[in-house]
XYZ file of C-alpha atoms in Angstrom:
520
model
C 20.679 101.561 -99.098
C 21.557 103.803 -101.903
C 21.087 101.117 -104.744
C 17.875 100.095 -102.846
C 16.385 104.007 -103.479
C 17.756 104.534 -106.537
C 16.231 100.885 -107.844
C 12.779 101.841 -105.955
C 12.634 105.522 -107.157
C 12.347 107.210 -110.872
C 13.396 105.978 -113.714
C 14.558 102.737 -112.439
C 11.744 101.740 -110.666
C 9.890 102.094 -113.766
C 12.470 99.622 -115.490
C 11.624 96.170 -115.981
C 15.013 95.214 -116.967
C 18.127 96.675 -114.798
C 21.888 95.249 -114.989
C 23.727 96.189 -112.084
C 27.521 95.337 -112.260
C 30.198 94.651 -109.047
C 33.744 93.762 -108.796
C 33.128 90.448 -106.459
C 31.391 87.610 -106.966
C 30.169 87.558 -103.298
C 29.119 90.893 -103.653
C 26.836 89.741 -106.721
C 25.720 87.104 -104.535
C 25.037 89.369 -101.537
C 23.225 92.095 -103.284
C 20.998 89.962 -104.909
C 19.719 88.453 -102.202
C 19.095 91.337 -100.383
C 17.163 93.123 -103.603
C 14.987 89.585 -103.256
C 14.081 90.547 -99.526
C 12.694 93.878 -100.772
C 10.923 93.377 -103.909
C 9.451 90.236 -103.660
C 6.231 91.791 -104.181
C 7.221 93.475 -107.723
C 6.119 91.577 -110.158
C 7.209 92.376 -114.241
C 5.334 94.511 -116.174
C 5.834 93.302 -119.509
C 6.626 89.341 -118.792
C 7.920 87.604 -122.183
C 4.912 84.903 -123.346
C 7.073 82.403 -123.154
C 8.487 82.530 -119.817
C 4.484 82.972 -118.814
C 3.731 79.688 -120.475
C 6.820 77.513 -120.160
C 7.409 74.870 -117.871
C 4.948 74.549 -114.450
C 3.952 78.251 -114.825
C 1.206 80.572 -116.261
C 0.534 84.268 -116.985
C -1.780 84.305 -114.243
C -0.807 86.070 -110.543
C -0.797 84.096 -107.386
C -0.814 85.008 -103.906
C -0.166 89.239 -103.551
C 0.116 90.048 -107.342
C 3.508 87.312 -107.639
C 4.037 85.658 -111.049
C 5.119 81.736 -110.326
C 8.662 81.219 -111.114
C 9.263 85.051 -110.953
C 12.615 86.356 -109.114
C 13.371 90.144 -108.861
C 16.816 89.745 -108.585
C 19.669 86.884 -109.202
C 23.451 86.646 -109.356
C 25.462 86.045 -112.349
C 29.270 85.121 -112.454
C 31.995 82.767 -113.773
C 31.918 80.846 -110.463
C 28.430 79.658 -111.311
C 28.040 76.644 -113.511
C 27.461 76.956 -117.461
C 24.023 75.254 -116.826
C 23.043 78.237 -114.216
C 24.345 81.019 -116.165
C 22.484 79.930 -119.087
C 19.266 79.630 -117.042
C 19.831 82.875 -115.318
C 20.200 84.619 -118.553
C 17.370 82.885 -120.241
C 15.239 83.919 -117.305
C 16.446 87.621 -117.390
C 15.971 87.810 -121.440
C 12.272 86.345 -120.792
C 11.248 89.212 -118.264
C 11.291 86.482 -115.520
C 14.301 88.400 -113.426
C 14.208 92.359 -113.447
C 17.062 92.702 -111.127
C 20.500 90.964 -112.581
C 23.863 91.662 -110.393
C 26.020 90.480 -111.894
C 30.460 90.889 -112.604
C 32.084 91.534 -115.722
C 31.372 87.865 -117.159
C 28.170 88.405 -118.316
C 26.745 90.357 -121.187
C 28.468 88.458 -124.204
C 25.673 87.066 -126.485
C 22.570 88.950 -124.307
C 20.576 89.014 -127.168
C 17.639 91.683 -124.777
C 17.199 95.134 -126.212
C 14.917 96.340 -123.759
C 16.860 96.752 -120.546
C 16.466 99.902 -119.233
C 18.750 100.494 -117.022
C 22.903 99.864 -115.991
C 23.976 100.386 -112.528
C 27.823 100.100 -111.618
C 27.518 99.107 -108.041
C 31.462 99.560 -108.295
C 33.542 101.432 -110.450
C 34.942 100.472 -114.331
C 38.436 99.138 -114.206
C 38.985 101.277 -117.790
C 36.533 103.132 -119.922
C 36.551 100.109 -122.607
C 34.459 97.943 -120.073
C 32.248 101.281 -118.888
C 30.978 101.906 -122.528
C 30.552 98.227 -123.357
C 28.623 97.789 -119.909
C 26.300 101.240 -120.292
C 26.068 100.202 -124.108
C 23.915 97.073 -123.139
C 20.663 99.287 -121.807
C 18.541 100.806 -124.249
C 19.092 98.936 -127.313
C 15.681 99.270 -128.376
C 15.523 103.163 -129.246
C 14.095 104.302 -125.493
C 15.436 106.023 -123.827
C 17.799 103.988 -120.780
C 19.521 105.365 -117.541
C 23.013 104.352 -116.046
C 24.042 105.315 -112.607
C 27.749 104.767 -111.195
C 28.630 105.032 -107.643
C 31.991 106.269 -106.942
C 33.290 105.912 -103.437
C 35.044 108.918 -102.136
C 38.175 109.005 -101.745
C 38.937 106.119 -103.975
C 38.106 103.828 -101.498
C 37.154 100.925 -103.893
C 40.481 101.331 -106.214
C 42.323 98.473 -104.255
C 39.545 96.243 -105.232
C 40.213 96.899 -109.032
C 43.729 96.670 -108.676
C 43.347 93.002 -107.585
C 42.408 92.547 -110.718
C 45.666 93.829 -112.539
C 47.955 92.344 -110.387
C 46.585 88.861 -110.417
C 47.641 88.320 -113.628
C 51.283 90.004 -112.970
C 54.679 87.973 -113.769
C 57.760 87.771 -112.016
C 60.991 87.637 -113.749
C 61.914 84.168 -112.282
C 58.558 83.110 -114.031
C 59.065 84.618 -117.088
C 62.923 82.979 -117.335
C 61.628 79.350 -116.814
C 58.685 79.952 -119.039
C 61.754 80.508 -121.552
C 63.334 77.897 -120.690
C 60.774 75.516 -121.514
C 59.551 76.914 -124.736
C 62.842 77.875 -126.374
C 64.671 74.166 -124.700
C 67.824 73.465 -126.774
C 67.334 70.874 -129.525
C 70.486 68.992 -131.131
C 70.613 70.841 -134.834
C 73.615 71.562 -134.529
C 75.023 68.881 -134.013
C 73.683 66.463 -136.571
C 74.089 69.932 -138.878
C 76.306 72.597 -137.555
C 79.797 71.900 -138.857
C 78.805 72.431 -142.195
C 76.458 75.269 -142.004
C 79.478 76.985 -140.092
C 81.882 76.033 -142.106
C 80.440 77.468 -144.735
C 79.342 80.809 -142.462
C 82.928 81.552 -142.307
C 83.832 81.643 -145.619
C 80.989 83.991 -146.366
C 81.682 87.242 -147.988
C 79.480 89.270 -145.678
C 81.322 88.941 -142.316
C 79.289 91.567 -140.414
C 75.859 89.586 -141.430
C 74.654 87.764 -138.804
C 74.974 84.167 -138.378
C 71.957 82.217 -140.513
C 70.039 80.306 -137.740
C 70.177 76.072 -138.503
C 67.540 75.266 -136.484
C 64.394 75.213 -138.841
C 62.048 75.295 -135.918
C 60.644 72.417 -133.726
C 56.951 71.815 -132.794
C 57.031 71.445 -129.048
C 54.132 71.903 -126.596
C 54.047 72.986 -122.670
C 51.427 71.454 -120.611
C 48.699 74.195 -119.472
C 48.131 72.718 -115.666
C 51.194 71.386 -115.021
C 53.064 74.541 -116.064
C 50.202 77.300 -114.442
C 51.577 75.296 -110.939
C 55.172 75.459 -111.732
C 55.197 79.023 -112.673
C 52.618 80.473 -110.031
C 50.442 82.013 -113.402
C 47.153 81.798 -114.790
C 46.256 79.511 -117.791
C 45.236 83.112 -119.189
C 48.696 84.605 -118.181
C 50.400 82.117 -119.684
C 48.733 82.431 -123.592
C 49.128 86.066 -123.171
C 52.896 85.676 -122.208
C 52.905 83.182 -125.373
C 50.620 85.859 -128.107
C 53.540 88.088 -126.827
C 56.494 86.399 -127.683
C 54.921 85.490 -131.284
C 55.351 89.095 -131.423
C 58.618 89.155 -131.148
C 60.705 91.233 -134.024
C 62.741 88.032 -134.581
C 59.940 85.784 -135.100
C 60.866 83.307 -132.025
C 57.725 81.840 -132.220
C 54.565 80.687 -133.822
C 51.665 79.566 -132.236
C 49.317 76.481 -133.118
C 46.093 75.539 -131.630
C 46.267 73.871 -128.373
C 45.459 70.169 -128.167
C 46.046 66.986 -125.896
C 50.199 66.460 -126.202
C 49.643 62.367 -125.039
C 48.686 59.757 -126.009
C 48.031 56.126 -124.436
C 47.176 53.067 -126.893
C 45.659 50.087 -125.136
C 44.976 46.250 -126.441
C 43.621 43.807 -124.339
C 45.117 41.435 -126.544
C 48.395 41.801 -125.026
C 51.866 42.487 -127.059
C 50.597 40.383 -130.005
C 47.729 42.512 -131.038
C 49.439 45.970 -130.519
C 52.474 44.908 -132.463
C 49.596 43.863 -135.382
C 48.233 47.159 -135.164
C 51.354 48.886 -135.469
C 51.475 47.170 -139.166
C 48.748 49.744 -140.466
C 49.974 52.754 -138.309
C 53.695 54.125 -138.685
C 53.550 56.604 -135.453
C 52.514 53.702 -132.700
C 55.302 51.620 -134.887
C 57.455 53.757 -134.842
C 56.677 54.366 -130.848
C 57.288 50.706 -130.256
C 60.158 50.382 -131.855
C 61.792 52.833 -129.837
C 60.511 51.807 -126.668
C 60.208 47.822 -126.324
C 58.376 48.068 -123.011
C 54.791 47.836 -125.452
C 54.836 44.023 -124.607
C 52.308 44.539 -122.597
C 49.810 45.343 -124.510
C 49.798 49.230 -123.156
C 51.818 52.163 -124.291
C 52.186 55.418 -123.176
C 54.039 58.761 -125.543
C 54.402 62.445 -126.075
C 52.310 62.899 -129.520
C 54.184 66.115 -130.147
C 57.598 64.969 -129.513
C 57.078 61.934 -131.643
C 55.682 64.231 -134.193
C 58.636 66.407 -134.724
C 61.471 64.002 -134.443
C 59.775 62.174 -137.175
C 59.016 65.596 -139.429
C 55.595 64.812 -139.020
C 52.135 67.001 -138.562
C 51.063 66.380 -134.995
C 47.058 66.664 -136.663
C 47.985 64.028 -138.710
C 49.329 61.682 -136.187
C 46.836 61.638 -134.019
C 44.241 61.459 -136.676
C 46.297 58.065 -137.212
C 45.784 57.089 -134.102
C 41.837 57.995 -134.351
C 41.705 55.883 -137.763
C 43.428 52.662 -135.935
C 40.595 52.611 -133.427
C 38.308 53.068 -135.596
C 39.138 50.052 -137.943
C 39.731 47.933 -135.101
C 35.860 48.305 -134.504
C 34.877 47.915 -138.468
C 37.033 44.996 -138.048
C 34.702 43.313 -134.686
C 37.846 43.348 -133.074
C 37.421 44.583 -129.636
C 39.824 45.591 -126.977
C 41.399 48.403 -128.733
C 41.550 51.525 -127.424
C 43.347 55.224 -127.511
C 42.918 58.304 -125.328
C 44.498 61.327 -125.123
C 45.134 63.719 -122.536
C 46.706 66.660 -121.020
C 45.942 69.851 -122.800
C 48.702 72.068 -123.737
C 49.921 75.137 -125.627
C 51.537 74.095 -128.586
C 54.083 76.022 -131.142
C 56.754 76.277 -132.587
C 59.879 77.177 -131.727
C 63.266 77.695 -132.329
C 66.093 75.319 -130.406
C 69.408 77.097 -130.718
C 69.075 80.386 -129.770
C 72.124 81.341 -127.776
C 72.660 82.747 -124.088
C 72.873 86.549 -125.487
C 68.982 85.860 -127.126
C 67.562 83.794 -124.450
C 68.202 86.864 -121.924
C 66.975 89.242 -124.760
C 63.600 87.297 -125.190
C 64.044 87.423 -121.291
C 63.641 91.187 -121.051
C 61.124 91.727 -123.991
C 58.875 88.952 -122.510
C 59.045 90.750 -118.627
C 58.873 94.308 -121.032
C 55.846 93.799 -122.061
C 54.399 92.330 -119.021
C 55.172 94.819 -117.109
C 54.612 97.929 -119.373
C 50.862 96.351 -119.152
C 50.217 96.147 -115.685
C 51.709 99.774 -115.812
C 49.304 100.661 -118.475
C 45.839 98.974 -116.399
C 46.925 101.017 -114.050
C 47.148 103.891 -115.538
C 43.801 103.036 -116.981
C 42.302 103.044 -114.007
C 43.288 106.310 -112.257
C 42.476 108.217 -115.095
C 38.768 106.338 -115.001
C 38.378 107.341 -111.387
C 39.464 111.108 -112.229
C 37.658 111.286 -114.624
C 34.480 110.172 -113.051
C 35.086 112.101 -109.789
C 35.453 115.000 -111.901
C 31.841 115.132 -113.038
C 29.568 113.074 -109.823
C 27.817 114.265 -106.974
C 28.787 114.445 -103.600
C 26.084 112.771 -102.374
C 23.620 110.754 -103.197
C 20.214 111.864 -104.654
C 17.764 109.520 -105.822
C 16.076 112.210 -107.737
C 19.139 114.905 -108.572
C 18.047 118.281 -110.462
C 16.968 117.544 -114.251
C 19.298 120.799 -115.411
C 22.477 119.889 -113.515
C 22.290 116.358 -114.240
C 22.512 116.602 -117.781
C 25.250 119.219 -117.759
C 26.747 116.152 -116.318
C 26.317 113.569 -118.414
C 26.927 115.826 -121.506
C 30.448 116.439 -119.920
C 31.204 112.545 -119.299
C 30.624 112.092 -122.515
C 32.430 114.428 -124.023
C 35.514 113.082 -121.879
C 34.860 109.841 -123.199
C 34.346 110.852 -126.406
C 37.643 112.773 -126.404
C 39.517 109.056 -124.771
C 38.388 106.775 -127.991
C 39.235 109.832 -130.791
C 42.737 110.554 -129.253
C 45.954 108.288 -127.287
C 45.023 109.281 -123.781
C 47.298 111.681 -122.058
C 50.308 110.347 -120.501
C 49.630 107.071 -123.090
C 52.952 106.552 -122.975
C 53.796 106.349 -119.010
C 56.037 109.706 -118.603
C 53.758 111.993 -116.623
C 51.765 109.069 -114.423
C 55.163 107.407 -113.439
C 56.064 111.101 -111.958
C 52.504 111.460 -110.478
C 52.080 107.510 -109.244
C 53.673 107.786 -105.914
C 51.889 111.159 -104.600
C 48.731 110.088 -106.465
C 48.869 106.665 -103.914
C 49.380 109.200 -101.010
C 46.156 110.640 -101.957
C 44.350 107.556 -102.291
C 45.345 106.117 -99.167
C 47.026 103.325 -100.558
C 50.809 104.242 -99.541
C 51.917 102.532 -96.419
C 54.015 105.203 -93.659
C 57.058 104.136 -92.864
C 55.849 103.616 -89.616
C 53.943 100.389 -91.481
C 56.659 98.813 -92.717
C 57.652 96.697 -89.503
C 53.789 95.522 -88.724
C 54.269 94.327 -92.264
C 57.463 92.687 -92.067
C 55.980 90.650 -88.685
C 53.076 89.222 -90.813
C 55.496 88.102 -93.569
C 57.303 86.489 -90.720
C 54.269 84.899 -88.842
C 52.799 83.840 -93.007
C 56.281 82.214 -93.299
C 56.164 80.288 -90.124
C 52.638 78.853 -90.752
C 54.002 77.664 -93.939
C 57.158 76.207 -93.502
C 56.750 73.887 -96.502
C 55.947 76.543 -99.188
C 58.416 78.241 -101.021
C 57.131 81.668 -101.235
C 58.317 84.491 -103.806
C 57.876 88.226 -102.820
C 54.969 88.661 -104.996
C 52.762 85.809 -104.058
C 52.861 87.560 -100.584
C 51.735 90.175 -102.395
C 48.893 89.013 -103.581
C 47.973 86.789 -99.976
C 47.773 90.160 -98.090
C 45.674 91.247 -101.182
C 43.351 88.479 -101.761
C 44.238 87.263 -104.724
C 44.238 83.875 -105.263
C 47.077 82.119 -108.024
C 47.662 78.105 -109.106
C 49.822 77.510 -106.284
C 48.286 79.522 -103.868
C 44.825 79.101 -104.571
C 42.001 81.298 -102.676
C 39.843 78.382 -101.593
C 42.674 76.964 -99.663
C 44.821 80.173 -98.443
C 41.515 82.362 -98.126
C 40.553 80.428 -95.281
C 43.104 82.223 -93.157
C 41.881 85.423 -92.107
C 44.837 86.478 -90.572
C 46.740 87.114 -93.676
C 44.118 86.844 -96.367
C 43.430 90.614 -97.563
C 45.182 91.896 -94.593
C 47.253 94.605 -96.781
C 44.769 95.358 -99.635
C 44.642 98.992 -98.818
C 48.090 99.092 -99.139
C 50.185 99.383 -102.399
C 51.672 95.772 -103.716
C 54.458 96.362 -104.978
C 55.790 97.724 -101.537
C 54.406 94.747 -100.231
C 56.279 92.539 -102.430
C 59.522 94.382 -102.114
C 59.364 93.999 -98.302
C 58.022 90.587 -98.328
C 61.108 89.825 -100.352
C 63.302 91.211 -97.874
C 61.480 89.050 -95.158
C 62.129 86.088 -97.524
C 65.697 86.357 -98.103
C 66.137 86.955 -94.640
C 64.553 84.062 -93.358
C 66.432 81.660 -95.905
């Protein structure tokens, strides 16, 4: 009711063009539908000319003053299709939308410098996304208006958290993710007696050990891995951009790409074994595997790559080119495809226990020192905004006092971007983190803990099958959906599905792994 007053009195309901941003995508969905309800009488004031004269439609009004194909309000997110979010944005940069609700995936590329206003239905999960949001509305030189509502008491905090921890990493996770990028390779063997050998008679005994292994070019595939390890695709690069930033240089990334390949010939064993003539990799595959007689072979394009020395580009562009001459040729029956997309770098195959642990700890280090920081983020953006709202909603608040508080926010925000933020580097907010939970409600009694521990028990026993960790418990009893535990399947259960959100996670996940051991 508040965003319906505020949208219907002054300045917005002068605005043409208003942006307002949520956390949910059902909330987007929800909201715009009821804004449809109660202006579907509104039509734009200055309609672009080519929304009036494109398609079915025309600049003249129908009915009670409606323009055809006019909508004052429409949902945009990432679980709508590319075609829809291209036509909803069209239609909101031609005038023919006024209202957009939409989440944090749109804006990018808006190329509409006459919106007028930005509403924050919910509140900024950092001030990075509040100034690029706000920044959207008057691009044209007149002046815009932004309006944030701020529940009290931080009510809508555990929403934004969601966020954060979705894309948190258990240790477990992070040691297999090691595993498979850093898996041991057989340098030194073919070259390690000599290389030592001549390591111990070195002069410098306290300089450490030069590394044989040269580096490998290896891949992990994206799907099959975001199942294994319970992460996001997006988790995943990030845990990868971090390791490349490792001081020992452990890593270096390479564009991902398909990792395999499948060669067909409907001519049977004959043909492919006359294609292999013109193309070393698929000889080179076939000789190594005889099981191409017939006619259809199957390989890792990266692994053949490296054990050969080659460019993993250049084999496949081999590949490409024998396909492609097989047509010039009229020869049909021919065909290669590749598939399953993967990360792909390069990496070293003989680091030892003592490193694999030390990547180990940097990897989970970093991980977790971000999560720490988001969070940390996002208390100080809900201080920092409670410090300077109203109490209460006013559609039309007092011209004097309102500016005193705008000037302030922007001062504060002005002092976050020219300075490292207060407690930047953890010391004061890990002190403050546990009372500042108490006071947003989010801290679970003791008195909690055993309804807690039943639910674990009664989510375990509906899912006998599943092998649970403490933190995808976690994020169940939060809402948040992951690879193996996907929303649209465990989200249907209401019984555990955002049962805990106002309730912190990682006391959730510390007594869900308690419940877990326990029941093993």
């Amino acid at each position: 009711q508040a965003l319906l007053s505020l949208l219907r009195g002054e300045p917005f309901g002068r605005g043409d063009s208003v942006i307002v941003y949520c956390t949910r995508r059902r909330d987007a969905e929800r909201l715009a539908a009821l804004i449809r309800t109660q202006f579907q009488e509104i039509p734009p004031r200055n309609l672009h000319p080519d929304a009036e004269t494109s398609g079915k439609t025309s600049g003249k009004t129908s009915g009670k003053g409606k323009i055809p194909g006019f909508f004052s309000a429409a949902a945009y997110h990432a679980g709508l299709s590319a075609r829809e979010r291209r036509r909803v944005q069209r239609d909101f940069t031609n005038g023919r939308i006024r209202v957009l609700v939409a989440t944090a995936a749109f804006g990018m590329g808006l190329d509409k410098s006459d919106v007028r206003g930005v509403v924050h239905y919910d509140a900024p999960r950092n001030f990075e996304s509040y100034v690029q949001e706000i920044g959207r509305a008057g691009r044209d030189g007149i002046p815009a208006r932004c309006h944030l509502f701020l529940e009290p008491e931080g009510r809508d905090l555990p929403e934004l958290r969601r966020h954060v921890y979705g894309d948190s990493v258990d240790f477990w996770a992070v040691k297999k993710l090691i595993q498979r990028v850093f898996a041991p390779c057989k340098c030194r063997e073919t070259r390690g007696k000599l290389r030592d050998a001549a390591t111990v008679r070195s002069p410098f005994p306290t300089r450490e050990k030069a590394r044989i292994c040269r580096g490998h070019e290896r891949c992990v595939p994206i799907r099959e891995t975001a199942e294994a390890l319970d992460i996001r695709e997006e988790g995943i690069e990030t845990l990868l951009c971090y390791l490349e930033l490792h001081p020992k240089n452990l890593l270096e990334l390479l564009p991902p790409s398909d990792s395999r390949c499948r060669v067909r010939c409907s001519g049977g064993s004959r043909q492919l074994r006359e294609a292999a003539r013109s193309c070393p990799p698929l000889a080179v595959v076939l000789a190594r595997d005889p099981s191409g007689t017939s006619g259809s072979m199957e390989f890792d394009v990266v692994s053949l790559s490296d054990s050969m020395g080659w460019e993993s580009p250049w084999v496949k562009r081999s590949l490409r080119q024998l396909q492609r001459n097989s047509q010039k040729g009229g020869k049909n029956g021919l065909l290669v495809e590749f598939w399953e997309f993967s990360f792909r770098f390069r990496a070293y195959g003989d680091l030892s226990p003592e490193e694999l642990d030390s990547a180990c700890e940097f990897l989970h280090g970093r991980a977790f020192s971000r999560e720490k920081s988001q969070l940390r983020q996002l208390r100080r953006c809900f201080r920092t905004f409670r410090s300077v709202a109203f109490q209460k909603f006013h559609p039309e608040p007092p011209e004097k006092e309102e500016r005193e508080r705008s000037c302030r926010l922007k001062e504060l925000l002005r002092e976050y971007f020219q300075r490292d933020p207060p407690g930047s580097d953890g010391s004061d907010d890990d002190e403050e983190e546990e009372e500042g939970e108490k006071n947003l409600g989010t801290a679970p009694p003791r008195a909690e803990d055993e309804r807690i521990r039943a639910d674990v028990r009664r989510l375990l026993a509906a899912h006998p099958e599943e092998k649970f960790s403490g933190r995808a418990v976690a994020r169940i009893f939060h809402g948040i959906g992951s690879p193996r535990f996907p929303a649209w399947i465990y989200g249907r259960d209401r019984r555990f599905w955002r049962r805990h959100l106002p309730l912190e996670f990682r006391r959730l996940s510390r007594l869900a792994t308690e419940e877990i051991l326990a029941w093993r």
